[in-house]
XYZ file of N, CA and C in Angstrom:
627
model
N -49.257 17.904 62.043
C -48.566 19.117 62.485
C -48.908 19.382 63.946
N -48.105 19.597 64.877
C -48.099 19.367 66.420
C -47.117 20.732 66.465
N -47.508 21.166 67.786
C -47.052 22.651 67.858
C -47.332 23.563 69.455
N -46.682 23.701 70.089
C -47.084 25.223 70.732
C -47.089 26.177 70.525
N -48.362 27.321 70.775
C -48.517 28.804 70.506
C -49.648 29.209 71.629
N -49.808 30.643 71.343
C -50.428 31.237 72.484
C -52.157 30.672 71.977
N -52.757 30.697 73.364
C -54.220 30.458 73.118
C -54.771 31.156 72.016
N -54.553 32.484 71.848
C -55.775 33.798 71.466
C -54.172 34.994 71.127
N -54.855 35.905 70.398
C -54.262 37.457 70.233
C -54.610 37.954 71.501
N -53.663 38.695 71.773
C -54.076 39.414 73.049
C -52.877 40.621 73.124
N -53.066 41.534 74.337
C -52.210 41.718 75.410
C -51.987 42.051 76.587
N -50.758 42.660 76.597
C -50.847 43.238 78.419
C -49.721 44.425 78.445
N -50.091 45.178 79.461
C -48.928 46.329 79.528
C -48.871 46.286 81.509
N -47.142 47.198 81.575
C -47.139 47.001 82.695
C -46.301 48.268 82.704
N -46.249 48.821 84.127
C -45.271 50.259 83.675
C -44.144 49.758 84.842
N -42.970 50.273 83.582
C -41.614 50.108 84.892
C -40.534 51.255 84.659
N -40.575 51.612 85.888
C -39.726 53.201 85.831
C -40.259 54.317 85.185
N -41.780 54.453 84.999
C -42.473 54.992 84.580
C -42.614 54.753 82.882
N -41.641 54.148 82.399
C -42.082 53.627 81.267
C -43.192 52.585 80.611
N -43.711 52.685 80.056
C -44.897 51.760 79.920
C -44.379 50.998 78.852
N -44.722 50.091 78.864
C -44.062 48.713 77.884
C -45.434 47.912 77.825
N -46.143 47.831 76.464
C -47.068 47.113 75.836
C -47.234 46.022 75.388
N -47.118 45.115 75.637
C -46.833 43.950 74.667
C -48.302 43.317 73.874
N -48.305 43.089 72.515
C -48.941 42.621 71.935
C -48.646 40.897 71.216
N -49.849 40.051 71.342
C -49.392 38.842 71.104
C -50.171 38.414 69.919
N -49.909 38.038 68.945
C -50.462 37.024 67.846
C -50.476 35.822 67.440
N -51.255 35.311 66.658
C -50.747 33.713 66.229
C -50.665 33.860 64.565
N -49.622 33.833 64.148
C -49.511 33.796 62.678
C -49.126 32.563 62.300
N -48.708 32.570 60.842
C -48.700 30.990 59.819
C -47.303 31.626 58.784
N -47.368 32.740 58.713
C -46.234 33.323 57.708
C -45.362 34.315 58.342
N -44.490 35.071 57.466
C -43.688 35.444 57.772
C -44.315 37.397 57.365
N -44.976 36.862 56.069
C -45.414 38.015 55.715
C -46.712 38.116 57.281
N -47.760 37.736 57.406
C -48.612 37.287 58.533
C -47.886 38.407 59.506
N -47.030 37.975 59.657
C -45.981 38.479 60.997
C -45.176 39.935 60.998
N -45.175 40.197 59.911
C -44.379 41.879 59.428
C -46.198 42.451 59.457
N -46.867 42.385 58.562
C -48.210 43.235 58.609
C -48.743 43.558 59.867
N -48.884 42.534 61.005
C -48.761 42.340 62.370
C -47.802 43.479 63.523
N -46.771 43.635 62.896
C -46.189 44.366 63.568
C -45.880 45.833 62.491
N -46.582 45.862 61.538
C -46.518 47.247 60.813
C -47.882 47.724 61.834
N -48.697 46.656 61.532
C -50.588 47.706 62.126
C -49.888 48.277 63.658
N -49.415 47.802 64.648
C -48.953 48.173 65.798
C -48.042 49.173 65.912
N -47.128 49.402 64.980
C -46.531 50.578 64.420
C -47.538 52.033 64.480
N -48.570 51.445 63.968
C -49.242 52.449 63.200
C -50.213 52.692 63.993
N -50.347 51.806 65.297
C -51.440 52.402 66.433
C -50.772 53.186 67.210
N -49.051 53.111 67.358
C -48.534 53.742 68.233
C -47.514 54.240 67.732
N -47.987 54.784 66.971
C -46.545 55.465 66.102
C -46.618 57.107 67.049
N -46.496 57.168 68.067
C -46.288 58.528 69.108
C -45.062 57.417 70.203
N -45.183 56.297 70.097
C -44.076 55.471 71.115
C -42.904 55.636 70.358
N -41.628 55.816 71.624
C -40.283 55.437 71.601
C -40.273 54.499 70.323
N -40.398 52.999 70.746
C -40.042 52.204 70.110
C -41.455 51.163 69.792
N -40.924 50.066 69.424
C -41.987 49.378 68.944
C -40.957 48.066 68.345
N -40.281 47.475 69.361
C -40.101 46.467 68.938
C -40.609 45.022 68.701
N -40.017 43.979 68.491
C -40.437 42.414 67.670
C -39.979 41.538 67.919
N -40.029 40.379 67.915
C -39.549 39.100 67.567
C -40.583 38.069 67.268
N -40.293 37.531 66.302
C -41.354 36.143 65.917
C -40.675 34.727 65.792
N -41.800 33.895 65.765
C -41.029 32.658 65.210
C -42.202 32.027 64.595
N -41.913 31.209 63.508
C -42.453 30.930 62.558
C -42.303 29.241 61.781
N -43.262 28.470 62.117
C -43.336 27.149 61.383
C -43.215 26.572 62.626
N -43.648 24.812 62.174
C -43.751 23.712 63.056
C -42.552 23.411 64.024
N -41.693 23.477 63.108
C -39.913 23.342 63.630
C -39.236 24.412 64.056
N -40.111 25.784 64.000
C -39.378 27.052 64.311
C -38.441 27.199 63.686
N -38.520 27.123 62.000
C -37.889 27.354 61.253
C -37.220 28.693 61.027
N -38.088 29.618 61.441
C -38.006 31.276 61.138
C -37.969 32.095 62.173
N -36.568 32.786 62.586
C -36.735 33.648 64.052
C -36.265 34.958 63.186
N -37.076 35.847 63.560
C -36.709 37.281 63.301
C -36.682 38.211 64.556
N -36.014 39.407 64.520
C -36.097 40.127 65.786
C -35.514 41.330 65.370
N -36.002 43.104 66.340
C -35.964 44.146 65.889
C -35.853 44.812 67.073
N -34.872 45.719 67.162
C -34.766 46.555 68.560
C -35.318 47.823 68.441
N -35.661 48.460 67.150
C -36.629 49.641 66.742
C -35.764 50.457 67.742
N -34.322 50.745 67.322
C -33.786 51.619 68.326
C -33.484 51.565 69.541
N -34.022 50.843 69.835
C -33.341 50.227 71.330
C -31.587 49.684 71.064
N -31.150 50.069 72.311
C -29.963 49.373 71.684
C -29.564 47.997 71.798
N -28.478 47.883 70.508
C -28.573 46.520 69.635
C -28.540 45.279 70.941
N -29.267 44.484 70.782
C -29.665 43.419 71.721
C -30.148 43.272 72.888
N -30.878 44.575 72.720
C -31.475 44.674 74.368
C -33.263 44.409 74.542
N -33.686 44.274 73.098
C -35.360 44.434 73.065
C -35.498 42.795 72.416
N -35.658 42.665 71.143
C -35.498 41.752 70.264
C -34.812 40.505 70.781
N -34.211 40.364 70.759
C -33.432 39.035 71.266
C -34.129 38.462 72.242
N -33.789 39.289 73.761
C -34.528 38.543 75.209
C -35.864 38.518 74.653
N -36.918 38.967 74.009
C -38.185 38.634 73.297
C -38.413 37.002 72.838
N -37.093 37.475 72.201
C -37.417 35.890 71.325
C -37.070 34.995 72.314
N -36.038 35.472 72.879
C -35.650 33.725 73.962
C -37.041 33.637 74.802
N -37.752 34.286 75.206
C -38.685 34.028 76.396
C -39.499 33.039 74.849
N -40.102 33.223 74.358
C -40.854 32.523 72.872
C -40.203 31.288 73.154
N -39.100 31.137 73.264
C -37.888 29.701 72.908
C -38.397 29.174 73.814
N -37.968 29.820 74.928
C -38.241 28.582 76.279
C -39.098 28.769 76.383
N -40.373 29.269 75.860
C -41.686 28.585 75.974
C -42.260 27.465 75.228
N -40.940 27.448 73.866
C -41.418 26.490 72.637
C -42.520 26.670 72.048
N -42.996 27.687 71.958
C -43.831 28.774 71.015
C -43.670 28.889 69.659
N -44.757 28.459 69.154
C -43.732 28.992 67.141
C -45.408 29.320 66.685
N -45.342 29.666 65.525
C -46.391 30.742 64.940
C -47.101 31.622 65.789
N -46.132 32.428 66.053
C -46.319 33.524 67.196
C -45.739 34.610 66.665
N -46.113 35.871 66.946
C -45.893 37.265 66.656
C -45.654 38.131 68.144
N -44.666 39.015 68.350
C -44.617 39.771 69.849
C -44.450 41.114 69.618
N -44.642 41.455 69.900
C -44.883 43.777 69.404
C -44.526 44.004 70.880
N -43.092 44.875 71.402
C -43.529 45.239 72.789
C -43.442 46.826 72.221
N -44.403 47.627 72.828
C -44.477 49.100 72.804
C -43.806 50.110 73.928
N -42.823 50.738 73.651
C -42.525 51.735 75.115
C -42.800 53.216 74.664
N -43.278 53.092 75.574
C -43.223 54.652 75.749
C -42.390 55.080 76.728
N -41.382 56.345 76.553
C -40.423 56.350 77.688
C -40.771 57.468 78.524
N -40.296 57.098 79.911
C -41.072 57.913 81.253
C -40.001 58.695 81.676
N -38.769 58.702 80.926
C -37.589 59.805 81.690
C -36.509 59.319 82.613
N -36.999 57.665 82.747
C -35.618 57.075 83.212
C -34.969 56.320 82.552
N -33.610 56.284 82.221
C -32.982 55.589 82.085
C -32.855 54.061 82.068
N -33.263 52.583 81.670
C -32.877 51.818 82.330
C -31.654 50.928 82.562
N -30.584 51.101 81.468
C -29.688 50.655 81.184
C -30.205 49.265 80.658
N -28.920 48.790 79.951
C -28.980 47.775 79.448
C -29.610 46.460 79.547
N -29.173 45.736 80.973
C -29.573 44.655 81.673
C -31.136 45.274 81.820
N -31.078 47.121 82.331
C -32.764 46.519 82.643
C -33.591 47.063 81.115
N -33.007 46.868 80.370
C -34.181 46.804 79.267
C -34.288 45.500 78.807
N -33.126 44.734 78.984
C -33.269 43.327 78.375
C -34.662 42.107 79.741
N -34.145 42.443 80.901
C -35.476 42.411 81.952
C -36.775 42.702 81.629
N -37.119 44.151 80.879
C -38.013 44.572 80.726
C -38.818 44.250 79.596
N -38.073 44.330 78.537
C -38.580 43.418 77.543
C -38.852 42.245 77.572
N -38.169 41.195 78.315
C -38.531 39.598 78.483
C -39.422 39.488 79.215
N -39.905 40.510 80.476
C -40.657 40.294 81.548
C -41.909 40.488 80.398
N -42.187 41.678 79.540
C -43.453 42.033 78.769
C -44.041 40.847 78.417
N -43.056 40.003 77.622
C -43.202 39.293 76.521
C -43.900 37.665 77.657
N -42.980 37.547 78.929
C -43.442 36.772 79.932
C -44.677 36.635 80.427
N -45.202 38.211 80.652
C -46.380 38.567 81.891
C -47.549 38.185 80.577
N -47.366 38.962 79.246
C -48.208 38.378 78.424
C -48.864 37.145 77.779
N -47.707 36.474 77.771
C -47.859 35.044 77.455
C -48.930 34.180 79.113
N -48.355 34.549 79.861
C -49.041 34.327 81.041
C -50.230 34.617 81.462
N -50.661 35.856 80.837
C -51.965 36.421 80.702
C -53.073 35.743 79.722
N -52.894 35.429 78.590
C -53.113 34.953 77.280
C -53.193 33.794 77.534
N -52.185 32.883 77.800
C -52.533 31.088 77.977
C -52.087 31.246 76.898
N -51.713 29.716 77.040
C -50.418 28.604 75.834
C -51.454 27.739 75.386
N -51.616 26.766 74.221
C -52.360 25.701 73.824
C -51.483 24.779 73.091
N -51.402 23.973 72.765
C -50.801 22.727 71.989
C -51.579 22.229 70.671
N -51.161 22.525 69.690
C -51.973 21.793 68.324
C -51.668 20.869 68.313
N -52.682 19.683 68.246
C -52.488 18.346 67.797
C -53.462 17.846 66.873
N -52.918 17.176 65.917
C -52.975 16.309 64.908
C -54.218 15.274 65.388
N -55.062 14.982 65.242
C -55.995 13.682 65.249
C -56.589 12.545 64.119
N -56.447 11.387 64.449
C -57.069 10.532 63.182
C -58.261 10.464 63.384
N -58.934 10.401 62.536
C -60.510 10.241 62.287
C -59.993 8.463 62.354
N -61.391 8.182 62.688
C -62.032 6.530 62.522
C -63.197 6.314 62.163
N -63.214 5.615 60.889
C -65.171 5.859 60.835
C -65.475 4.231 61.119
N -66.683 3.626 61.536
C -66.986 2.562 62.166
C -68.515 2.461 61.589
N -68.423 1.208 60.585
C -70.241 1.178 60.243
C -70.657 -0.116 61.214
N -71.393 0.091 61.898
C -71.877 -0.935 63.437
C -73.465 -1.210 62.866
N -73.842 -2.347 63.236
C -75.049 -3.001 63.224
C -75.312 -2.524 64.454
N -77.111 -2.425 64.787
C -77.444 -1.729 65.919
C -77.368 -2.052 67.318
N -77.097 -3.684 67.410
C -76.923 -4.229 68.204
C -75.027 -4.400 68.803
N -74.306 -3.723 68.057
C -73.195 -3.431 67.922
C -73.163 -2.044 68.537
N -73.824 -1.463 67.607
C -73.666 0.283 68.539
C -74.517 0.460 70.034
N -75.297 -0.379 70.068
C -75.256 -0.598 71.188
C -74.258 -0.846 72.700
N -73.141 -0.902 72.331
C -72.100 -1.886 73.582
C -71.140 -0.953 72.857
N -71.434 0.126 72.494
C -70.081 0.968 71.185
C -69.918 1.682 72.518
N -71.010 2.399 73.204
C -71.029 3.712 74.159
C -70.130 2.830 75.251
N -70.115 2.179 75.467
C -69.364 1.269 76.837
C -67.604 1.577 76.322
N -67.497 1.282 75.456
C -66.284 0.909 74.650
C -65.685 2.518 74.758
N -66.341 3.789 74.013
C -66.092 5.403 74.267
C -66.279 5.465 75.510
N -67.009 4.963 76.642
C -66.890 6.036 77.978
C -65.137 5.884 78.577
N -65.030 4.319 78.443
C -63.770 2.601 78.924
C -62.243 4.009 78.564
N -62.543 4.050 77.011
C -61.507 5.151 76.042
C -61.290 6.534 76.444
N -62.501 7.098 77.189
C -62.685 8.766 77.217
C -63.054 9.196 76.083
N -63.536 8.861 75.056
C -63.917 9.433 73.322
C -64.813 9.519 73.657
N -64.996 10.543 72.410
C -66.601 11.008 71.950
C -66.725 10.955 70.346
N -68.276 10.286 70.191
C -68.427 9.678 68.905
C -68.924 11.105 67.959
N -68.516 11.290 66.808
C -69.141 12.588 65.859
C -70.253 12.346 64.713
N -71.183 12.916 65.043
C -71.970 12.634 63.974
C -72.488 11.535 63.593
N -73.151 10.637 64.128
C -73.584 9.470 64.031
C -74.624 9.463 63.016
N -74.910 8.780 62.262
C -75.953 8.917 61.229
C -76.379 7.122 61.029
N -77.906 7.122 61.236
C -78.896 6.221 61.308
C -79.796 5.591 60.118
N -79.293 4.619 59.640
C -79.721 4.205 58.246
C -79.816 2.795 58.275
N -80.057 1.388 57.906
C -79.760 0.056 57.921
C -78.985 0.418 58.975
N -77.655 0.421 59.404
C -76.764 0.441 59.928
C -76.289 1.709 61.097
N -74.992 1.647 61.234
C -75.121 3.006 62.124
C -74.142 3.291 61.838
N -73.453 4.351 61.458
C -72.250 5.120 60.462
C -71.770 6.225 61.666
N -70.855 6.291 62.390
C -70.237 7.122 63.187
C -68.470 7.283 63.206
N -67.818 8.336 63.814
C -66.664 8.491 63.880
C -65.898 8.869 65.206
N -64.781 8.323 65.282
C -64.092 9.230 66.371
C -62.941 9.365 66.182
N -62.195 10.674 66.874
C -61.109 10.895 66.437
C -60.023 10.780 67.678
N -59.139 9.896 67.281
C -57.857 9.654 68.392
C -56.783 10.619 68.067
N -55.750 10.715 69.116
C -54.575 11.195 68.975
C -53.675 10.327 67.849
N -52.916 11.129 66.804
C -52.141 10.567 65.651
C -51.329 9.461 66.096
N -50.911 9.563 67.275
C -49.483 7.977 67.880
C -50.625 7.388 68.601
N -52.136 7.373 68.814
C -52.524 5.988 69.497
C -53.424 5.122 68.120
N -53.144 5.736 66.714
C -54.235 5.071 66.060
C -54.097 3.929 65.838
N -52.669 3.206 65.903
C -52.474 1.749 65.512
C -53.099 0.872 66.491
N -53.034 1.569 68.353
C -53.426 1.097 68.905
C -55.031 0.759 68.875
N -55.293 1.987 68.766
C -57.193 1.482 68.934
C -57.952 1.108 67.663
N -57.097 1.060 66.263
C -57.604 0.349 65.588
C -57.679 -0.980 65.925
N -56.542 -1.935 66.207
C -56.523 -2.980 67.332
C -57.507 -3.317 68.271
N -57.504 -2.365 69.059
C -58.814 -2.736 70.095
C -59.846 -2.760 69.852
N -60.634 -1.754 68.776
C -61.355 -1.813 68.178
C -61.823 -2.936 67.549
N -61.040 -3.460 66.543
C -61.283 -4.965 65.800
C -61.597 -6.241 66.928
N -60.350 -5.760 68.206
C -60.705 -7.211 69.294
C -61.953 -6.497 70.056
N -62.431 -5.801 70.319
C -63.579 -5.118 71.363
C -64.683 -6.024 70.242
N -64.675 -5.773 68.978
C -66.139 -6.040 67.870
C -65.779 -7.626 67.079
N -64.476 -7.938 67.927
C -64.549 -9.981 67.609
C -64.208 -9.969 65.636
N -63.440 -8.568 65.178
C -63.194 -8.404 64.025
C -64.502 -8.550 63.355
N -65.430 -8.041 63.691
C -67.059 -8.260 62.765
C -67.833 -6.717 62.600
N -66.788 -5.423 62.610
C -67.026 -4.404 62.474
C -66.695 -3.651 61.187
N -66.826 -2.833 60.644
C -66.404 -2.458 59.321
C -65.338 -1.074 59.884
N -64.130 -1.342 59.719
C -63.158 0.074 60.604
C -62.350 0.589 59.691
N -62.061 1.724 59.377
C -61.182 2.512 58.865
C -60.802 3.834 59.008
N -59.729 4.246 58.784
C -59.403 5.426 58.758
C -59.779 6.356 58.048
N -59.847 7.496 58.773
C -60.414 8.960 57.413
C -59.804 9.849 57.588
N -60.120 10.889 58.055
C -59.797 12.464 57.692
C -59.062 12.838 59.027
N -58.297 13.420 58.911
C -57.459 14.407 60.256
C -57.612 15.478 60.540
N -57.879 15.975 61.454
C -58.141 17.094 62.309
C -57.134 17.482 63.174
N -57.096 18.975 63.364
C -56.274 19.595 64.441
C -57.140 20.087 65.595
N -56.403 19.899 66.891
C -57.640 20.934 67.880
C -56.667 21.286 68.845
N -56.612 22.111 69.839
C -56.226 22.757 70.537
C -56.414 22.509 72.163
N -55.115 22.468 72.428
C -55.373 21.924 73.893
C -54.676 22.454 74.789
N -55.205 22.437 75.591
C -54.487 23.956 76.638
C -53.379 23.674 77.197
N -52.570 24.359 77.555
C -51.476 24.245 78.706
C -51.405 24.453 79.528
N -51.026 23.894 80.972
C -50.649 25.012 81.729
C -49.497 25.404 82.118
C-alpha cells in the first residue's frame, strides 16, 4: 500500500477580510475516522459561521466527500477537495472554520479562501509518502558478515537487528519494486553461498517536498 498524506494532524489559520478561516488537518483510514473528525471540530467551534469539509479516503482515493456547512453550494467543499487532488493526498481529513468579520466575500472569493486554507495548511504540516518495504533476512557465516557492511554502505541500507549465534541472522528492508533486484545481487555479491529470503513488510514514511 503506497500513498500520499499529510506528515502529522495539525493546523493553521489566516484572517482574510477580517474573517478568520481555520483549517484543521488529519490523517484518517475510514470514512467513519473522518465524520467523528469533523463532528469533534464542530463541537470546538460550534460559536463559528461555518465549519466546513472535504475528505478523501483509501489507497486509490476511492472516497471523496465534501460539505459547505452553509456556505453557498460549491464555494467551501469542493475547492477543499481539489487542493487534496492536486496534491494526491488520500487518507486525509480537512475542517476549514470561519468565523465571519462583516465582509462579504462573494463567491470566487470564498472559493480562494477556502482552497488557500486548505493550501497554506498542507504547506505548514508537510506531505509524506507511504511506502511498502520487503524485509530480507540473510543467515551469514562470520566471515561473510564481515564484507556484508561493504555491500549496505555500496546499497545505502541499514541492517535490523542482527542477532549473534553460530552464525549471524540479520535483515534489511528494500523498497517493494527493487526486491527482485537485490535478491540477485545479493546471491552474486555472496557467490550464491548465503542463506536469503524474504519476510515480513513494512510501511514507513517519507517526506516530501
Amino acid at each position: 500500500m503506497e500513498y500520499k498524506t499529510i506528515a502529522k494532524n495539525g493546523m493553521d489559520e489566516q484572517i482574510i477580510k477580517k474573517s478568520r478561516f481555520i483549517c484543521h488537518l488529519a490523517r484518517v483510514e475510514t470514512e467513519e475516522d473522518a465524520r467523528d473528525f469533523i463532528m469533534q471540530i464542530k463541537k470546538e467551534h460550534y460559536k463559528a459561521n461555518h465549519n466546513c469539509s472535504a475528505f478523501i479516503i483509501g489507497e486509490k482515493s476511492e472516497i471523496k466527500r465534501t460539505s459547505d456547512d452553509g456556505e453557498p453550494s460549491g464555494t467551501a467543499g469542493v475547492p477543499m477537495l481539489g487542493v487534496l487532488e492536486n496534491l494526491e493526498l488520500t487518507n486525509v481529513v480537512a475542517v476549514v472554520t470561519r468565523y465571519f468579520g462583516g465582509t462579504k466575500l462573494g463567491a470566487g472569493g470564498l472559493i480562494r479562501a477556502y482552497a488557500s486554507s486548505v493550501s497554506q495548511a498542507v504547506q505548514a504540516i508537510g506531505r509524506i509518502e507511504i511506502k511498502e518495504q520487503q524485509g530480507i533476512r540473510l543467515r551469514l557465516t562470520y566471515a561473510q558478515y564481515q564484507v556484508f557492511s561493504t555491500y549496505l554502505k555500496n546499497h545505502s541500507l541499514n541492517e535490523v537487528d542482527p542477532q549473534f549465534t553460530t552464525d549471524v541472522e540479520t535483515e534489511i528492508f528494500v523498497n517493494k519494486e527493487e526486491t527482485h533486484d537485490i535478491l540477485d545481487d545479493l546471491t552474486e555479491f555472496f557467490q550464491g553461498k548465503a542463506s536469503i529470503e524474504t519476510s515480513k513488510r513494512q510501511e514507513i514514511e517519507v517526506p516530501l517536498i
